[in-house]
Short mmCIF file of C-alpha atoms in Angstrom, two decimals:
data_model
loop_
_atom_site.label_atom_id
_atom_site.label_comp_id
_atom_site.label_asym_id
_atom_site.label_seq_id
_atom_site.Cartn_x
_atom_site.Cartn_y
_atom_site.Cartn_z
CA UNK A 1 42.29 -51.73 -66.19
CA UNK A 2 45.96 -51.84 -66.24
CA UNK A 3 47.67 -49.57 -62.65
CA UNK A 4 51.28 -49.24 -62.05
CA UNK A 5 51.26 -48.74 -57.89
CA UNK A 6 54.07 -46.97 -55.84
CA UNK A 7 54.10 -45.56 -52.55
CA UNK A 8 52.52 -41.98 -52.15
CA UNK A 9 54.28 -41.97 -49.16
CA UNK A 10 57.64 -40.39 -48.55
CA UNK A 11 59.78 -42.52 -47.47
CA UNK A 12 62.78 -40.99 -45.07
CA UNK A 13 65.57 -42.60 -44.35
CA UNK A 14 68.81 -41.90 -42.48
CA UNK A 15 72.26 -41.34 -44.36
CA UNK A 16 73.99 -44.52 -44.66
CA UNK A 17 70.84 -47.05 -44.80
CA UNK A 18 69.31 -49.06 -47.39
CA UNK A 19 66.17 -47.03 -49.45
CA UNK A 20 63.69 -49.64 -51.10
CA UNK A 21 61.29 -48.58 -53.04
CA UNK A 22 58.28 -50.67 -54.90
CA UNK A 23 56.11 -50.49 -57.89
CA UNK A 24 53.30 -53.13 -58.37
CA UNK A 25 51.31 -53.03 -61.69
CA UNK A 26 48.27 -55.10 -62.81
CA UNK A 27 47.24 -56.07 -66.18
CA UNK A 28 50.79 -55.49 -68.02
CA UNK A 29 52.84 -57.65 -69.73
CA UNK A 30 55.81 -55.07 -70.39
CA UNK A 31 58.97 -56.61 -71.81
CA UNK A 32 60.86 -54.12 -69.56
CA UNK A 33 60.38 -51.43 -66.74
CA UNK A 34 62.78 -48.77 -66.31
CA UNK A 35 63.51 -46.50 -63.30
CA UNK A 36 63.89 -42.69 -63.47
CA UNK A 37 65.15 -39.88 -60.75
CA UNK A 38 63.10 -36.79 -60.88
CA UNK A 39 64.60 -33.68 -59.11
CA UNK A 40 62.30 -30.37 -58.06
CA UNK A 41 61.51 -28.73 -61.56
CA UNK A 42 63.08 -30.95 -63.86
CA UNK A 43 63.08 -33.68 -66.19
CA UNK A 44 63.03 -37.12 -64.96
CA UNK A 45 66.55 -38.83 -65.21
CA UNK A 46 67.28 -42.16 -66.54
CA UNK A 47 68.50 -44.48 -63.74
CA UNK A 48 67.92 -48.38 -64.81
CA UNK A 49 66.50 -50.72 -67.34
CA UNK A 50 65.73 -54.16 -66.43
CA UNK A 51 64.53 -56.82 -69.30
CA UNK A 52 61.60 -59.21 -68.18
CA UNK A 53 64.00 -62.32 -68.48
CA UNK A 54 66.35 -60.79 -65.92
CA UNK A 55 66.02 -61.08 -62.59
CA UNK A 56 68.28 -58.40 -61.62
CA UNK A 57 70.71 -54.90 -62.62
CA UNK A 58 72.60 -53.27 -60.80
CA UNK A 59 74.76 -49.96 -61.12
CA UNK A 60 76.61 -48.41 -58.92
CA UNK A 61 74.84 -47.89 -55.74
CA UNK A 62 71.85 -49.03 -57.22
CA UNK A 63 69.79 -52.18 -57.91
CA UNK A 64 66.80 -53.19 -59.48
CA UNK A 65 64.34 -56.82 -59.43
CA UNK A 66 62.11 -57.18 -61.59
CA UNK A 67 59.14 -60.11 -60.85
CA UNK A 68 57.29 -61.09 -63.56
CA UNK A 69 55.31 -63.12 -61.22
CA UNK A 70 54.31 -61.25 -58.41
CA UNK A 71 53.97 -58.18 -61.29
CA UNK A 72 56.92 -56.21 -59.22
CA UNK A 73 59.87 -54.39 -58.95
CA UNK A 74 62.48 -53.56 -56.09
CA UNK A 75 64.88 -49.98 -56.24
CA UNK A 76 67.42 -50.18 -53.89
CA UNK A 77 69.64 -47.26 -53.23
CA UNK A 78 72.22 -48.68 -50.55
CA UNK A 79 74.57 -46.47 -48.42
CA UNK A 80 71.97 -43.68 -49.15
CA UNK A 81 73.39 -39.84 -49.08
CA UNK A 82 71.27 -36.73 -48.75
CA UNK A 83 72.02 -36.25 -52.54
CA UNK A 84 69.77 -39.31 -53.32
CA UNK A 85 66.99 -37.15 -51.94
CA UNK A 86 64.56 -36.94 -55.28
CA UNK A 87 61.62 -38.25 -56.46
CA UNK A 88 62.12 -41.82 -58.43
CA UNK A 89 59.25 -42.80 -60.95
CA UNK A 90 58.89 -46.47 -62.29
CA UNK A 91 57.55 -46.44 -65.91
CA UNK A 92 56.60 -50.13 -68.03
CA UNK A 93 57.46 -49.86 -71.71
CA UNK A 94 53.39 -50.52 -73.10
CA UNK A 95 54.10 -50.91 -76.64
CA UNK A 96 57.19 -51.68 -79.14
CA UNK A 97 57.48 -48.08 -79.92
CA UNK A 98 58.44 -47.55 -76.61
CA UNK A 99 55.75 -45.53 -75.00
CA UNK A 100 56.43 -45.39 -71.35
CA UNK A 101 53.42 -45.53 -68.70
CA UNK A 102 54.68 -43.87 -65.18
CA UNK A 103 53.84 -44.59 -61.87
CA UNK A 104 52.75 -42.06 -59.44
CA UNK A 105 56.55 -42.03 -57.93
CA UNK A 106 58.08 -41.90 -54.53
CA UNK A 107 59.72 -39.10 -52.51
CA UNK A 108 63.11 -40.39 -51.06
CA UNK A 109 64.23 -37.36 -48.51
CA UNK A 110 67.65 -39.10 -46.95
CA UNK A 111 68.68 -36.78 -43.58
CA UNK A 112 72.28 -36.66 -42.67
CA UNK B 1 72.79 -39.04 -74.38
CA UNK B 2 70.91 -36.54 -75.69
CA UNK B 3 70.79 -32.79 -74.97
CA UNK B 4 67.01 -31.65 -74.93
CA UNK B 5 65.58 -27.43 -74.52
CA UNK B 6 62.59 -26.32 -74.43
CA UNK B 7 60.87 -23.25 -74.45
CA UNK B 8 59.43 -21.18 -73.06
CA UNK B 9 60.41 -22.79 -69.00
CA UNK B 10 57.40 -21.16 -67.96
CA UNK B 11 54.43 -19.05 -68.49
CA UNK B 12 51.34 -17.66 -67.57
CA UNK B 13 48.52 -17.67 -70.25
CA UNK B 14 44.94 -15.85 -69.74
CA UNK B 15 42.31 -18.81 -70.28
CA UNK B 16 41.04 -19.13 -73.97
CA UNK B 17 44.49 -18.33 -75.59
CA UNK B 18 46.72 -20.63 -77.08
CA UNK B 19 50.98 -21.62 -76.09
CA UNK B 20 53.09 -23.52 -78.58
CA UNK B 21 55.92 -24.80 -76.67
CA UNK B 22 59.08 -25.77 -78.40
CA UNK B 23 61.45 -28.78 -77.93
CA UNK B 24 64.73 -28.62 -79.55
CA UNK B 25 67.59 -31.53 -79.46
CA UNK B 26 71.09 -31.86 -79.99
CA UNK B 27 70.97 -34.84 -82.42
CA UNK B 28 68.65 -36.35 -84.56
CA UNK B 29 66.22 -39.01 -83.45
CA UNK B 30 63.47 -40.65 -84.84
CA UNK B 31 60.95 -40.96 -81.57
CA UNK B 32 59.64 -37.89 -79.84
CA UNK B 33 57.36 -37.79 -76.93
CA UNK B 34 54.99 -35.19 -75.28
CA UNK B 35 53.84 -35.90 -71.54
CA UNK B 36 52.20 -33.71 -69.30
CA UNK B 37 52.80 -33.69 -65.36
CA UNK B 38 50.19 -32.25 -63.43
CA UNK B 39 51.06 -30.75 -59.99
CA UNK B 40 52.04 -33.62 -57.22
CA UNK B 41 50.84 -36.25 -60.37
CA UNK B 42 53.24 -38.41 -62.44
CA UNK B 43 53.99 -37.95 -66.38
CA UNK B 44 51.12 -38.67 -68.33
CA UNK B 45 51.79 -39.48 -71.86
CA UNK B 46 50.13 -37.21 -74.58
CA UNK B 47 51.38 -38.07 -78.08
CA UNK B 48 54.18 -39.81 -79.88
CA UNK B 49 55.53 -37.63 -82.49
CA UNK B 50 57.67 -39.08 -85.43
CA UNK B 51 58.81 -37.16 -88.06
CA UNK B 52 57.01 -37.34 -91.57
CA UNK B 53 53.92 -38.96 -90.10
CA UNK B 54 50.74 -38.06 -87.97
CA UNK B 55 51.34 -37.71 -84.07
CA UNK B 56 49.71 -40.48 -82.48
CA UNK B 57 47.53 -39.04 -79.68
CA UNK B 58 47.00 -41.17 -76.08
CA UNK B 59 43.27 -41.78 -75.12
CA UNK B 60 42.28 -38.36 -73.49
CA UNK B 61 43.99 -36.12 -76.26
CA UNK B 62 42.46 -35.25 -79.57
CA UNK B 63 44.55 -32.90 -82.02
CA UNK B 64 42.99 -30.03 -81.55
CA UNK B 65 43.12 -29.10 -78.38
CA UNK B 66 47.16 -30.69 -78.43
CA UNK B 67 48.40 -30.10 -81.96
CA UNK B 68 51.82 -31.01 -82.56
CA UNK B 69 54.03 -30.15 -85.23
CA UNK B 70 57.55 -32.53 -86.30
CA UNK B 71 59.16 -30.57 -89.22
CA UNK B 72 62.72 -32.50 -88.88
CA UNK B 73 64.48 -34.96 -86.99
CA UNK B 74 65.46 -32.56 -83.65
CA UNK B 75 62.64 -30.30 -83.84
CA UNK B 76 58.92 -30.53 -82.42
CA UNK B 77 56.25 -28.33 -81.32
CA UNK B 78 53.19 -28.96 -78.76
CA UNK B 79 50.17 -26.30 -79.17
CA UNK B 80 48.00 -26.22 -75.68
CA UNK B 81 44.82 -24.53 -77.63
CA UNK B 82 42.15 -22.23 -76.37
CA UNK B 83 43.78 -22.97 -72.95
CA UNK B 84 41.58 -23.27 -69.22
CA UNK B 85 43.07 -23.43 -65.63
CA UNK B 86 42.78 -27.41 -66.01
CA UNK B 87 45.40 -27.19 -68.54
CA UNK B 88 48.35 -25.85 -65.67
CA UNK B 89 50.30 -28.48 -65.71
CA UNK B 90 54.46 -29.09 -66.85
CA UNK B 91 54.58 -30.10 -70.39
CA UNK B 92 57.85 -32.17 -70.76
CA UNK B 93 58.94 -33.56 -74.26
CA UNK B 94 61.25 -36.55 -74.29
CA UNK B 95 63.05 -38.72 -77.27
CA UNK B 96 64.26 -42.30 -77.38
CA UNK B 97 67.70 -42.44 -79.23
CA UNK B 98 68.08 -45.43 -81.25
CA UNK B 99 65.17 -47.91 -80.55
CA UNK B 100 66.38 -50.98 -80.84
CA UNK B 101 69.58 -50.52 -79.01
CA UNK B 102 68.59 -48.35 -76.31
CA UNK B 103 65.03 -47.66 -74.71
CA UNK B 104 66.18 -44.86 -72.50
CA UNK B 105 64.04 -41.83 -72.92
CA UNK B 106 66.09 -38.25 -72.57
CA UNK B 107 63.64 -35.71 -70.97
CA UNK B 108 63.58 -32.02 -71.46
CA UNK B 109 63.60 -29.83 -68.22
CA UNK B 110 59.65 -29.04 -69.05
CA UNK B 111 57.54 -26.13 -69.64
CA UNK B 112 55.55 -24.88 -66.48
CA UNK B 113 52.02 -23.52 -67.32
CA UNK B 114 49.57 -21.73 -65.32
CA UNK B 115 46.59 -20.85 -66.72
CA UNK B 116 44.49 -17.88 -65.17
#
């Protein structure tokens, strides 16, 4: 059965630092994955796209791999600020219409 | 981007009634989505809605218990019918502008249901 896999666990991290976050999924072939920020009672947030012949994106403060071998991708938030605290959901485009399937996201808390 | 409402944000529903939630957005687009988030779970998709056709319902969802209505290109409507306490849960519409061009999905700031 196809699983997209990220850490349950929070992860916390200290102002400043590097945040890496993973999602591992089995059983896909998506043409791309896309990362989304997800704040306390609202919406998720559109962060980063990343095609399946590229092997990396980057904006800002933020980056993205994207293995189609090892079936996974890398979020980095560098020089992390307590404002990057949030929940950040990977989601693997399943079809060409675009529907989206989610992982189970990862808490980022980032103390001063 | 894309603007996105919904209403109600929130409710409380005795069990056996029905809720129609609204989604209303600022420009027209051809692919809406319905997802539901249960508490401390991720978005799970419910049904594609495009207008002039049938919504296309995920394994899981039949019609009616989820109807959905698409009247026009920035309008759509989820039904939770003859509602239990399994149905609490944030219902959260989202549309893709311009497939082809751009795959980012716009999410509305979701509906919060309890269910007594």
């Amino acid at each position: 059965s196809q699983k997209i896999e990220q850490n349950s666990e929070a992860l916390n991290i200290q102002e400043g630092k590097t945040a890496t976050l993973t999602c591992n999924y089995t059983n896909y072939s998506p043409a791309y994955l896309q990362w989304y920020r997800q704040d306390p009672g609202r919406g998720p947030v559109f962060l980063l796209l990343i095609r399946e012949n590229e092997k990396e994106k980057r904006k800002e403060r933020l980056k993205v791999t994207f293995d189609t071998t090892l079936k996974q991708s890398l979020f980095h938030i560098t020089a992390s600020q307590p404002a990057d605290s949030a929940t950040y959901l990977c989601a693997l485009v399943t079809d060409s219409w675009g529907k989206l399937q989610f992982g189970s996201g990862t808490q980022v808390v980032v103390t001063p | 981007s894309a603007v996105i409402s919904q209403k109600p944000s929130r409710d409380i529903c005795q069990r056996g009634t029905s809720l129609t939630i609204q989604c209303q957005v600022d420009s027209q687009v051809t692919m809406m989505f319905w997802y539901r988030q249960q508490p401390g779970q991720s978005l799970t998709l419910i049904a594609t809605a495009n207008q002039g056709s049938e919504a296309t319902y995920e394994s899981g969802f039949v019609i009616d218990k989820f109807p959905i209505s698409r009247p026009n290109l920035t309008f759509s409507t989820l039904t939770v019918s003859n509602m239990s306490p399994e149905d609490s849960s944030i219902y959260l519409c989202s549309v893709e502008l311009d497939r082809g061009r751009s795959e980012t999905q716009y999410f509305g700031p979701g509906t919060r249901l309890l269910v007594l």
